[in-house]
Coordinates of C-alpha atoms and ligand atoms in Angstrom, one line a residue:
X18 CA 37.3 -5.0 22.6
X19 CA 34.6 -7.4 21.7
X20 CA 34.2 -8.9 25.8
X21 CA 33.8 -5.2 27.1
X22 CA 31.4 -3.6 24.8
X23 CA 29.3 -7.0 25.3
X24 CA 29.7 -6.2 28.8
X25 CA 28.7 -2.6 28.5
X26 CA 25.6 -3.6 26.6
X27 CA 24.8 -6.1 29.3
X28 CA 25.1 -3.2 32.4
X29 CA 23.0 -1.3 30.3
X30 CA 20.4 -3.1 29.5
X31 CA 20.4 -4.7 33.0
X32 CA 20.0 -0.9 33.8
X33 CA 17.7 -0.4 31.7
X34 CA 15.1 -3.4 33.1
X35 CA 16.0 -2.2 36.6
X36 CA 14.7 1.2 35.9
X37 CA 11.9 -0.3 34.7
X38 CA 10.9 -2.2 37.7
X39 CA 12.0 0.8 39.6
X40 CA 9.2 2.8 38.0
X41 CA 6.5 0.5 37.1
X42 CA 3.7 3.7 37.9
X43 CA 5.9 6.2 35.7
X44 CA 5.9 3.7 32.9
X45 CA 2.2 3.0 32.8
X46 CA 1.3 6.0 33.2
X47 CA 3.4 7.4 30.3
X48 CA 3.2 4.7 27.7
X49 CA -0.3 2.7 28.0
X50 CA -3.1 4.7 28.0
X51 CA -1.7 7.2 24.9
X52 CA 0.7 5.0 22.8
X53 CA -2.1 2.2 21.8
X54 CA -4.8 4.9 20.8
X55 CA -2.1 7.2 19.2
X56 CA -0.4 4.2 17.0
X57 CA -3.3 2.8 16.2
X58 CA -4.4 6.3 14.8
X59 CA -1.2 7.5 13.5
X60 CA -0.1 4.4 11.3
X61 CA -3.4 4.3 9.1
X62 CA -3.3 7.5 8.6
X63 CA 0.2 7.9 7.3
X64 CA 0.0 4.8 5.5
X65 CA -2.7 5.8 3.2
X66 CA -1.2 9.2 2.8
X67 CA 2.4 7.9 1.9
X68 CA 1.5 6.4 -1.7
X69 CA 1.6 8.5 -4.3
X70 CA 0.0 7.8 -8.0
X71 CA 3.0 9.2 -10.4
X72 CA 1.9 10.3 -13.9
X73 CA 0.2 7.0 -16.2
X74 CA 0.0 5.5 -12.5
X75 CA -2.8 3.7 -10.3
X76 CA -1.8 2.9 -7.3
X77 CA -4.2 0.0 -5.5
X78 CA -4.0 1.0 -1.7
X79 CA -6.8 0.5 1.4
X80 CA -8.3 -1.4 -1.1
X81 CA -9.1 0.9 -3.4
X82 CA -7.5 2.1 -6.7
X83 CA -6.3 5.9 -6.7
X84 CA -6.7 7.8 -8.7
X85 CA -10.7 6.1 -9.2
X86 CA -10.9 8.3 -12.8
X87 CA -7.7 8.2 -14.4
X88 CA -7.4 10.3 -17.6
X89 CA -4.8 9.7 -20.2
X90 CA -3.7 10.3 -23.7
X91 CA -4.4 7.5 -26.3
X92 CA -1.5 4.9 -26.6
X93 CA -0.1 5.5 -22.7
X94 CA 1.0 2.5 -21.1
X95 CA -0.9 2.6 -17.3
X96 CA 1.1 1.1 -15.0
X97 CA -1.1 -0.4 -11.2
X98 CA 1.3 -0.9 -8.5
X99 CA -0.3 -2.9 -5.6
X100 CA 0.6 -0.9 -2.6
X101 CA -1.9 -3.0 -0.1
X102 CA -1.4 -6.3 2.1
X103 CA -3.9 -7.9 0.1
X104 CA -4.2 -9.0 -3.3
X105 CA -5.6 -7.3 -5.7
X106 CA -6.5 -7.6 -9.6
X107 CA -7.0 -5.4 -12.2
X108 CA -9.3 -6.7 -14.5
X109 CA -11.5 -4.9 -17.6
X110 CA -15.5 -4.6 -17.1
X111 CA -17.2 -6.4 -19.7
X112 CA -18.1 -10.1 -21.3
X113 CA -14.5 -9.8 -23.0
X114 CA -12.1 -7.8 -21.0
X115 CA -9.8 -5.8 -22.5
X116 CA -7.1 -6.3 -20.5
X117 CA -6.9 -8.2 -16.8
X118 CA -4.6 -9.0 -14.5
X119 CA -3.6 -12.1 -12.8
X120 CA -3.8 -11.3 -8.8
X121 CA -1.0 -8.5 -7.6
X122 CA 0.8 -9.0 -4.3
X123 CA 1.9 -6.6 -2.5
X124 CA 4.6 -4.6 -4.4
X125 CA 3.4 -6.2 -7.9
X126 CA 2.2 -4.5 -10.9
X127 CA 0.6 -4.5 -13.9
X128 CA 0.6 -2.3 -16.9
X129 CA -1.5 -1.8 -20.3
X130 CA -1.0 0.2 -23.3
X131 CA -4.7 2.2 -24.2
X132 CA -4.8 2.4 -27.8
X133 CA -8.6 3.8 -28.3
X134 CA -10.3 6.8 -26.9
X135 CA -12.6 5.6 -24.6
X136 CA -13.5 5.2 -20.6
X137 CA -12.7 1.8 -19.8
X138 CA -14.1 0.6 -16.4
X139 CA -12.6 -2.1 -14.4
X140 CA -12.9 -3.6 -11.4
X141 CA -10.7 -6.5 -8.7
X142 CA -11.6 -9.8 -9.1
X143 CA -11.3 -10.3 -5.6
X144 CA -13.1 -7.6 -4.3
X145 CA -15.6 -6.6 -6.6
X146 CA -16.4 -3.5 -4.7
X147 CA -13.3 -2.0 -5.9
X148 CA -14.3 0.1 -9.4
X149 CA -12.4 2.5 -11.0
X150 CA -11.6 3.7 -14.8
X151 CA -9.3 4.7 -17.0
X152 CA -10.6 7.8 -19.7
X153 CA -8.8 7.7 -22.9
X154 CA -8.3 10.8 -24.9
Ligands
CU207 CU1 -9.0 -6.4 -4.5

């Protein structure tokens, strides 16, 4: 059983490389000047579509938080979830921050429980660029 579907996988993909050598034109033509341009627009584009902030969620993505304004009833616990190949933090504006996080790797989160009415802004460490808030009701 084993020896012949072995075998069978070696015929075909020995037929496989001798169609492609067969066809060398056929092969450019369809696959290099489209696929590069096309991945290289697709995958961006679905990646930064694909994450979605549930309720009481920021989701850190393209390095940026989303949503940038998150409004929430006073004593929710807001839960980050670092969707991005870089780290990130999630640290409180201000001379005494509120809350802060140590730096999220990808798939790592971090969550705080708003107490007070209030808009608290906060920023990543890493990339200060990176603003956002949470509004308290
Ligand atoms: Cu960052």
């Amino acid at each position: 059983m084993a020896r012949i579907s072995y075998r069978l996988i070696g015929a075909a993909i020995a037929a496989a490389l001798g169609i492609v050598s067969l066809a060398p034109a056929a092969f450019a033509q369809s696959t290099a000047p489209s696929m590069p341009g096309m991945d290289h627009m697709a995958m961006p584009t679905s990646q930064a579509a694909m994450p979605v902030a549930g309720p009481n969620q920021v989701i850190i993505n393209n390095f940026a938080f989303g949503p940038a304004t998150l409004t929430v009833k006073r004593g929710t616990t807001v839960t980050w979830i670092n969707k991005d190949g870089d780290a990130h933090t999630v640290t409180a504006v201000g001379a005494k921050p509120l809350f802060g996080s140590n730096p999220l790797d990808t798939g790592d989160s971090f969550s705080f429980t708003f107490n007070e009415p209030g808009t608290y802004a906060y920023f990543c460490k890493i990339h200060p660029t990176m603003k956002a808030a949470v509004v308290v009701q």
